[in-house]
Amino acid sequence: MVSAIAARAQEHPKEHPKEHPTAKAISTADLEKAIRANIDEAAKANNGRFPAKDDVLNKTWQLTLVRVHTDKLTQLDASTYFACVDFKADDGTLVDVDFYFKDDAGQLKRTDTTVHKINGQPRYNYEKKGDFWVRVPVGQAPEKKEHPKGEHPKF
C-alpha cells in the first residue's frame, strides 16, 4: 500500500524581523550536501553500502550511490525538502530512492526515505492537489518515463 505524503504550500507567519531573526534559506547545494553526508554516514556503518528498506519486497537493499538528481531537489513547504537519488545494487538493479528532509533550526534532518522505482518502474508518482503534493499510486497518475518533467514536485 502506498501512503500519501502531503506537503503544504509555502506559508510563513507574519513576523517582525527585528524581534525574530530570519532563518537562512536552504539552497539546492545545502540539500545535496545533506543528502550526500546522510548517505556517506549510513554507508560507513553498513560496509560501504546505503541500506534502503523496501516494504513492498520486504527486504533491505544494499546500494551504491549513482547520482543525486540536482534537478529534482525540491522544497515542498516552508520546512520540508525532497530529493530523488539513484542507486545501484550489487546485482545491477537500479533503485530510485526519494529522500525527505526537514529544516530544524538550519540543520537538515532526514525524516523519511522511500523506494520510488526499481529499474525505472515507478511505484508511485506525485500529483498536486490544491496547495498539497501527494503521492499517488501509478495507476492513478499518467504513466511517465524515467524522470520526466513534472514527475517530482518542484519549487
JSON list of C-alpha atoms in Angstrom, two decimals:
[
{"chain": "A", "resi": 1, "resn": "MET", "atom": "CA", "xyz": [0.00, 0.00, 0.00]},
{"chain": "A", "resi": 2, "resn": "VAL", "atom": "CA", "xyz": [1.35, 3.41, -0.94]},
{"chain": "A", "resi": 3, "resn": "SER", "atom": "CA", "xyz": [0.94, 6.06, 1.69]},
{"chain": "A", "resi": 4, "resn": "ALA", "atom": "CA", "xyz": [0.20, 9.64, 0.73]},
{"chain": "A", "resi": 5, "resn": "ILE", "atom": "CA", "xyz": [2.58, 12.37, 1.74]},
{"chain": "A", "resi": 6, "resn": "ALA", "atom": "CA", "xyz": [1.06, 15.78, 1.67]},
{"chain": "A", "resi": 7, "resn": "ALA", "atom": "CA", "xyz": [3.09, 18.91, 1.75]},
{"chain": "A", "resi": 8, "resn": "ARG", "atom": "CA", "xyz": [1.57, 22.30, 2.33]},
{"chain": "A", "resi": 9, "resn": "ALA", "atom": "CA", "xyz": [2.31, 25.24, 0.10]},
{"chain": "A", "resi": 10, "resn": "GLN", "atom": "CA", "xyz": [4.77, 27.72, 1.48]},
{"chain": "A", "resi": 11, "resn": "GLU", "atom": "CA", "xyz": [3.24, 29.71, 4.30]},
{"chain": "A", "resi": 12, "resn": "HIS", "atom": "CA", "xyz": [5.18, 31.94, 6.61]},
{"chain": "A", "resi": 13, "resn": "PRO", "atom": "CA", "xyz": [3.61, 33.53, 9.65]},
{"chain": "A", "resi": 14, "resn": "LYS", "atom": "CA", "xyz": [3.94, 37.29, 9.81]},
{"chain": "A", "resi": 15, "resn": "GLU", "atom": "CA", "xyz": [6.94, 38.15, 11.91]},
{"chain": "A", "resi": 16, "resn": "HIS", "atom": "CA", "xyz": [8.83, 41.25, 12.87]},
{"chain": "A", "resi": 17, "resn": "PRO", "atom": "CA", "xyz": [12.41, 40.73, 11.64]},
{"chain": "A", "resi": 18, "resn": "LYS", "atom": "CA", "xyz": [13.85, 42.90, 14.42]},
{"chain": "A", "resi": 19, "resn": "GLU", "atom": "CA", "xyz": [12.26, 40.68, 17.05]},
{"chain": "A", "resi": 20, "resn": "HIS", "atom": "CA", "xyz": [12.79, 37.30, 15.37]},
{"chain": "A", "resi": 21, "resn": "PRO", "atom": "CA", "xyz": [15.95, 36.51, 13.40]},
{"chain": "A", "resi": 22, "resn": "THR", "atom": "CA", "xyz": [15.26, 35.19, 9.92]},
{"chain": "A", "resi": 23, "resn": "ALA", "atom": "CA", "xyz": [16.48, 31.68, 9.15]},
{"chain": "A", "resi": 24, "resn": "LYS", "atom": "CA", "xyz": [18.92, 31.25, 6.28]},
{"chain": "A", "resi": 25, "resn": "ALA", "atom": "CA", "xyz": [17.19, 29.86, 3.21]},
{"chain": "A", "resi": 26, "resn": "ILE", "atom": "CA", "xyz": [18.16, 26.29, 2.35]},
{"chain": "A", "resi": 27, "resn": "SER", "atom": "CA", "xyz": [19.79, 26.14, -1.08]},
{"chain": "A", "resi": 28, "resn": "THR", "atom": "CA", "xyz": [19.95, 23.30, -3.59]},
{"chain": "A", "resi": 29, "resn": "ALA", "atom": "CA", "xyz": [23.64, 22.93, -2.69]},
{"chain": "A", "resi": 30, "resn": "ASP", "atom": "CA", "xyz": [22.76, 22.69, 1.03]},
{"chain": "A", "resi": 31, "resn": "LEU", "atom": "CA", "xyz": [20.24, 19.94, 0.34]},
{"chain": "A", "resi": 32, "resn": "GLU", "atom": "CA", "xyz": [22.59, 17.98, -1.92]},
{"chain": "A", "resi": 33, "resn": "LYS", "atom": "CA", "xyz": [25.35, 18.25, 0.71]},
{"chain": "A", "resi": 34, "resn": "ALA", "atom": "CA", "xyz": [22.96, 16.95, 3.42]},
{"chain": "A", "resi": 35, "resn": "ILE", "atom": "CA", "xyz": [21.88, 14.04, 1.21]},
{"chain": "A", "resi": 36, "resn": "ARG", "atom": "CA", "xyz": [25.45, 13.02, 0.39]},
{"chain": "A", "resi": 37, "resn": "ALA", "atom": "CA", "xyz": [26.50, 13.31, 4.05]},
{"chain": "A", "resi": 38, "resn": "ASN", "atom": "CA", "xyz": [23.48, 11.23, 5.09]},
{"chain": "A", "resi": 39, "resn": "ILE", "atom": "CA", "xyz": [24.31, 8.54, 2.52]},
{"chain": "A", "resi": 40, "resn": "ASP", "atom": "CA", "xyz": [28.02, 8.54, 3.49]},
{"chain": "A", "resi": 41, "resn": "GLU", "atom": "CA", "xyz": [27.23, 8.23, 7.20]},
{"chain": "A", "resi": 42, "resn": "ALA", "atom": "CA", "xyz": [24.81, 5.33, 6.66]},
{"chain": "A", "resi": 43, "resn": "ALA", "atom": "CA", "xyz": [27.23, 3.59, 4.28]},
{"chain": "A", "resi": 44, "resn": "LYS", "atom": "CA", "xyz": [30.12, 3.83, 6.76]},
{"chain": "A", "resi": 45, "resn": "ALA", "atom": "CA", "xyz": [28.07, 1.83, 9.26]},
{"chain": "A", "resi": 46, "resn": "ASN", "atom": "CA", "xyz": [26.98, -0.66, 6.58]},
{"chain": "A", "resi": 47, "resn": "ASN", "atom": "CA", "xyz": [30.10, -1.96, 4.78]},
{"chain": "A", "resi": 48, "resn": "GLY", "atom": "CA", "xyz": [30.11, 0.91, 2.30]},
{"chain": "A", "resi": 49, "resn": "ARG", "atom": "CA", "xyz": [26.53, 0.45, 1.13]},
{"chain": "A", "resi": 50, "resn": "PHE", "atom": "CA", "xyz": [23.45, 2.59, 1.76]},
{"chain": "A", "resi": 51, "resn": "PRO", "atom": "CA", "xyz": [20.66, 0.44, 3.26]},
{"chain": "A", "resi": 52, "resn": "ALA", "atom": "CA", "xyz": [17.22, 1.21, 1.83]},
{"chain": "A", "resi": 53, "resn": "LYS", "atom": "CA", "xyz": [14.24, -0.55, 3.37]},
{"chain": "A", "resi": 54, "resn": "ASP", "atom": "CA", "xyz": [11.78, -1.82, 0.77]},
{"chain": "A", "resi": 55, "resn": "ASP", "atom": "CA", "xyz": [8.39, -2.57, 2.33]},
{"chain": "A", "resi": 56, "resn": "VAL", "atom": "CA", "xyz": [6.96, -3.83, -0.97]},
{"chain": "A", "resi": 57, "resn": "LEU", "atom": "CA", "xyz": [9.60, -6.53, -1.48]},
{"chain": "A", "resi": 58, "resn": "ASN", "atom": "CA", "xyz": [10.12, -6.98, 2.27]},
{"chain": "A", "resi": 59, "resn": "LYS", "atom": "CA", "xyz": [13.89, -6.55, 2.02]},
{"chain": "A", "resi": 60, "resn": "THR", "atom": "CA", "xyz": [16.63, -4.04, 2.62]},
{"chain": "A", "resi": 61, "resn": "TRP", "atom": "CA", "xyz": [18.58, -3.06, -0.47]},
{"chain": "A", "resi": 62, "resn": "GLN", "atom": "CA", "xyz": [22.35, -2.58, -0.12]},
{"chain": "A", "resi": 63, "resn": "LEU", "atom": "CA", "xyz": [23.05, 0.28, -2.50]},
{"chain": "A", "resi": 64, "resn": "THR", "atom": "CA", "xyz": [25.85, 2.32, -4.06]},
{"chain": "A", "resi": 65, "resn": "LEU", "atom": "CA", "xyz": [25.17, 5.95, -4.97]},
{"chain": "A", "resi": 66, "resn": "VAL", "atom": "CA", "xyz": [24.93, 6.67, -8.69]},
{"chain": "A", "resi": 67, "resn": "ARG", "atom": "CA", "xyz": [23.74, 10.28, -8.57]},
{"chain": "A", "resi": 68, "resn": "VAL", "atom": "CA", "xyz": [21.71, 12.85, -6.71]},
{"chain": "A", "resi": 69, "resn": "HIS", "atom": "CA", "xyz": [19.27, 14.45, -9.14]},
{"chain": "A", "resi": 70, "resn": "THR", "atom": "CA", "xyz": [20.09, 18.10, -8.56]},
{"chain": "A", "resi": 71, "resn": "ASP", "atom": "CA", "xyz": [17.20, 18.96, -10.90]},
{"chain": "A", "resi": 72, "resn": "LYS", "atom": "CA", "xyz": [14.88, 17.09, -8.53]},
{"chain": "A", "resi": 73, "resn": "LEU", "atom": "CA", "xyz": [15.80, 18.90, -5.30]},
{"chain": "A", "resi": 74, "resn": "THR", "atom": "CA", "xyz": [12.53, 20.43, -4.22]},
{"chain": "A", "resi": 75, "resn": "GLN", "atom": "CA", "xyz": [11.09, 22.43, -1.34]},
{"chain": "A", "resi": 76, "resn": "LEU", "atom": "CA", "xyz": [7.66, 21.01, -0.52]},
{"chain": "A", "resi": 77, "resn": "ASP", "atom": "CA", "xyz": [6.71, 23.57, 2.12]},
{"chain": "A", "resi": 78, "resn": "ALA", "atom": "CA", "xyz": [8.34, 26.08, 4.44]},
{"chain": "A", "resi": 79, "resn": "SER", "atom": "CA", "xyz": [10.50, 23.42, 6.14]},
{"chain": "A", "resi": 80, "resn": "THR", "atom": "CA", "xyz": [10.19, 20.18, 4.12]},
{"chain": "A", "resi": 81, "resn": "TYR", "atom": "CA", "xyz": [12.52, 19.25, 1.28]},
{"chain": "A", "resi": 82, "resn": "PHE", "atom": "CA", "xyz": [12.54, 16.37, -1.18]},
{"chain": "A", "resi": 83, "resn": "ALA", "atom": "CA", "xyz": [15.20, 14.80, -3.40]},
{"chain": "A", "resi": 84, "resn": "CYS", "atom": "CA", "xyz": [15.38, 11.98, -5.90]},
{"chain": "A", "resi": 85, "resn": "VAL", "atom": "CA", "xyz": [18.52, 9.82, -5.69]},
{"chain": "A", "resi": 86, "resn": "ASP", "atom": "CA", "xyz": [19.63, 6.97, -7.96]},
{"chain": "A", "resi": 87, "resn": "PHE", "atom": "CA", "xyz": [21.45, 3.95, -6.59]},
{"chain": "A", "resi": 88, "resn": "LYS", "atom": "CA", "xyz": [22.68, 0.64, -7.94]},
{"chain": "A", "resi": 89, "resn": "ALA", "atom": "CA", "xyz": [22.50, -2.68, -6.10]},
{"chain": "A", "resi": 90, "resn": "ASP", "atom": "CA", "xyz": [25.34, -5.22, -6.34]},
{"chain": "A", "resi": 91, "resn": "ASP", "atom": "CA", "xyz": [23.22, -7.32, -8.73]},
{"chain": "A", "resi": 92, "resn": "GLY", "atom": "CA", "xyz": [22.87, -4.35, -11.11]},
{"chain": "A", "resi": 93, "resn": "THR", "atom": "CA", "xyz": [19.32, -3.40, -10.10]},
{"chain": "A", "resi": 94, "resn": "LEU", "atom": "CA", "xyz": [18.72, 0.34, -10.37]},
{"chain": "A", "resi": 95, "resn": "VAL", "atom": "CA", "xyz": [16.88, 1.69, -7.34]},
{"chain": "A", "resi": 96, "resn": "ASP", "atom": "CA", "xyz": [15.46, 5.23, -7.20]},
{"chain": "A", "resi": 97, "resn": "VAL", "atom": "CA", "xyz": [15.06, 6.37, -3.60]},
{"chain": "A", "resi": 98, "resn": "ASP", "atom": "CA", "xyz": [13.19, 9.52, -2.59]},
{"chain": "A", "resi": 99, "resn": "PHE", "atom": "CA", "xyz": [14.65, 11.35, 0.41]},
{"chain": "A", "resi": 100, "resn": "TYR", "atom": "CA", "xyz": [12.69, 13.74, 2.64]},
{"chain": "A", "resi": 101, "resn": "PHE", "atom": "CA", "xyz": [14.31, 16.30, 4.95]},
{"chain": "A", "resi": 102, "resn": "LYS", "atom": "CA", "xyz": [13.03, 18.86, 7.46]},
{"chain": "A", "resi": 103, "resn": "ASP", "atom": "CA", "xyz": [14.79, 22.11, 8.26]},
{"chain": "A", "resi": 104, "resn": "ASP", "atom": "CA", "xyz": [15.38, 22.01, 12.01]},
{"chain": "A", "resi": 105, "resn": "ALA", "atom": "CA", "xyz": [16.87, 25.37, 13.04]},
{"chain": "A", "resi": 106, "resn": "GLY", "atom": "CA", "xyz": [19.08, 25.47, 9.95]},
{"chain": "A", "resi": 107, "resn": "GLN", "atom": "CA", "xyz": [20.03, 21.79, 10.13]},
{"chain": "A", "resi": 108, "resn": "LEU", "atom": "CA", "xyz": [18.54, 19.42, 7.55]},
{"chain": "A", "resi": 109, "resn": "LYS", "atom": "CA", "xyz": [17.32, 16.22, 9.21]},
{"chain": "A", "resi": 110, "resn": "ARG", "atom": "CA", "xyz": [16.24, 13.22, 7.15]},
{"chain": "A", "resi": 111, "resn": "THR", "atom": "CA", "xyz": [12.66, 12.29, 8.02]},
{"chain": "A", "resi": 112, "resn": "ASP", "atom": "CA", "xyz": [11.97, 9.52, 5.51]},
{"chain": "A", "resi": 113, "resn": "THR", "atom": "CA", "xyz": [13.20, 7.56, 2.51]},
{"chain": "A", "resi": 114, "resn": "THR", "atom": "CA", "xyz": [11.01, 5.58, 0.14]},
{"chain": "A", "resi": 115, "resn": "VAL", "atom": "CA", "xyz": [11.82, 3.28, -2.75]},
{"chain": "A", "resi": 116, "resn": "HIS", "atom": "CA", "xyz": [10.25, 5.11, -5.68]},
{"chain": "A", "resi": 117, "resn": "LYS", "atom": "CA", "xyz": [11.38, 2.94, -8.62]},
{"chain": "A", "resi": 118, "resn": "ILE", "atom": "CA", "xyz": [13.02, -0.36, -9.36]},
{"chain": "A", "resi": 119, "resn": "ASN", "atom": "CA", "xyz": [14.74, -0.49, -12.78]},
{"chain": "A", "resi": 120, "resn": "GLY", "atom": "CA", "xyz": [12.77, 2.56, -13.89]},
{"chain": "A", "resi": 121, "resn": "GLN", "atom": "CA", "xyz": [9.35, 1.17, -12.92]},
{"chain": "A", "resi": 122, "resn": "PRO", "atom": "CA", "xyz": [7.64, 3.65, -10.58]},
{"chain": "A", "resi": 123, "resn": "ARG", "atom": "CA", "xyz": [5.64, 2.55, -7.57]},
{"chain": "A", "resi": 124, "resn": "TYR", "atom": "CA", "xyz": [4.02, 5.96, -7.19]},
{"chain": "A", "resi": 125, "resn": "ASN", "atom": "CA", "xyz": [4.05, 9.43, -8.69]},
{"chain": "A", "resi": 126, "resn": "TYR", "atom": "CA", "xyz": [3.37, 12.90, -7.35]},
{"chain": "A", "resi": 127, "resn": "GLU", "atom": "CA", "xyz": [0.27, 14.92, -8.02]},
{"chain": "A", "resi": 128, "resn": "LYS", "atom": "CA", "xyz": [-0.54, 18.43, -6.92]},
{"chain": "A", "resi": 129, "resn": "LYS", "atom": "CA", "xyz": [-3.90, 18.69, -5.17]},
{"chain": "A", "resi": 130, "resn": "GLY", "atom": "CA", "xyz": [-4.67, 22.27, -4.27]},
{"chain": "A", "resi": 131, "resn": "ASP", "atom": "CA", "xyz": [-1.75, 23.51, -2.20]},
{"chain": "A", "resi": 132, "resn": "PHE", "atom": "CA", "xyz": [-0.54, 19.98, -1.43]},
{"chain": "A", "resi": 133, "resn": "TRP", "atom": "CA", "xyz": [1.73, 17.50, -3.21]},
{"chain": "A", "resi": 134, "resn": "VAL", "atom": "CA", "xyz": [0.66, 13.92, -2.59]},
{"chain": "A", "resi": 135, "resn": "ARG", "atom": "CA", "xyz": [2.00, 10.56, -3.63]},
{"chain": "A", "resi": 136, "resn": "VAL", "atom": "CA", "xyz": [-0.45, 8.63, -5.77]},
{"chain": "A", "resi": 137, "resn": "PRO", "atom": "CA", "xyz": [-0.35, 5.02, -6.98]},
{"chain": "A", "resi": 138, "resn": "VAL", "atom": "CA", "xyz": [0.96, 4.66, -10.52]},
{"chain": "A", "resi": 139, "resn": "GLY", "atom": "CA", "xyz": [-2.47, 3.63, -11.82]},
{"chain": "A", "resi": 140, "resn": "GLN", "atom": "CA", "xyz": [-3.97, 6.95, -10.70]},
{"chain": "A", "resi": 141, "resn": "ALA", "atom": "CA", "xyz": [-1.44, 9.16, -12.47]},
{"chain": "A", "resi": 142, "resn": "PRO", "atom": "CA", "xyz": [-0.44, 9.23, -16.13]},
{"chain": "A", "resi": 143, "resn": "GLU", "atom": "CA", "xyz": [2.36, 6.76, -16.96]},
{"chain": "A", "resi": 144, "resn": "LYS", "atom": "CA", "xyz": [5.67, 8.58, -17.12]},
{"chain": "A", "resi": 145, "resn": "LYS", "atom": "CA", "xyz": [9.14, 7.91, -18.49]},
{"chain": "A", "resi": 146, "resn": "GLU", "atom": "CA", "xyz": [12.20, 7.74, -16.25]},
{"chain": "A", "resi": 147, "resn": "HIS", "atom": "CA", "xyz": [12.50, 11.18, -14.59]},
{"chain": "A", "resi": 148, "resn": "PRO", "atom": "CA", "xyz": [10.20, 13.13, -16.93]},
{"chain": "A", "resi": 149, "resn": "LYS", "atom": "CA", "xyz": [9.42, 16.77, -16.26]},
{"chain": "A", "resi": 150, "resn": "GLY", "atom": "CA", "xyz": [6.72, 17.06, -13.64]},
{"chain": "A", "resi": 151, "resn": "GLU", "atom": "CA", "xyz": [7.30, 13.63, -12.10]},
{"chain": "A", "resi": 152, "resn": "HIS", "atom": "CA", "xyz": [8.56, 15.10, -8.85]},
{"chain": "A", "resi": 153, "resn": "PRO", "atom": "CA", "xyz": [7.33, 18.23, -7.11]},
{"chain": "A", "resi": 154, "resn": "LYS", "atom": "CA", "xyz": [9.23, 21.41, -8.00]},
{"chain": "A", "resi": 155, "resn": "PHE", "atom": "CA", "xyz": [9.95, 24.65, -6.13]}
]
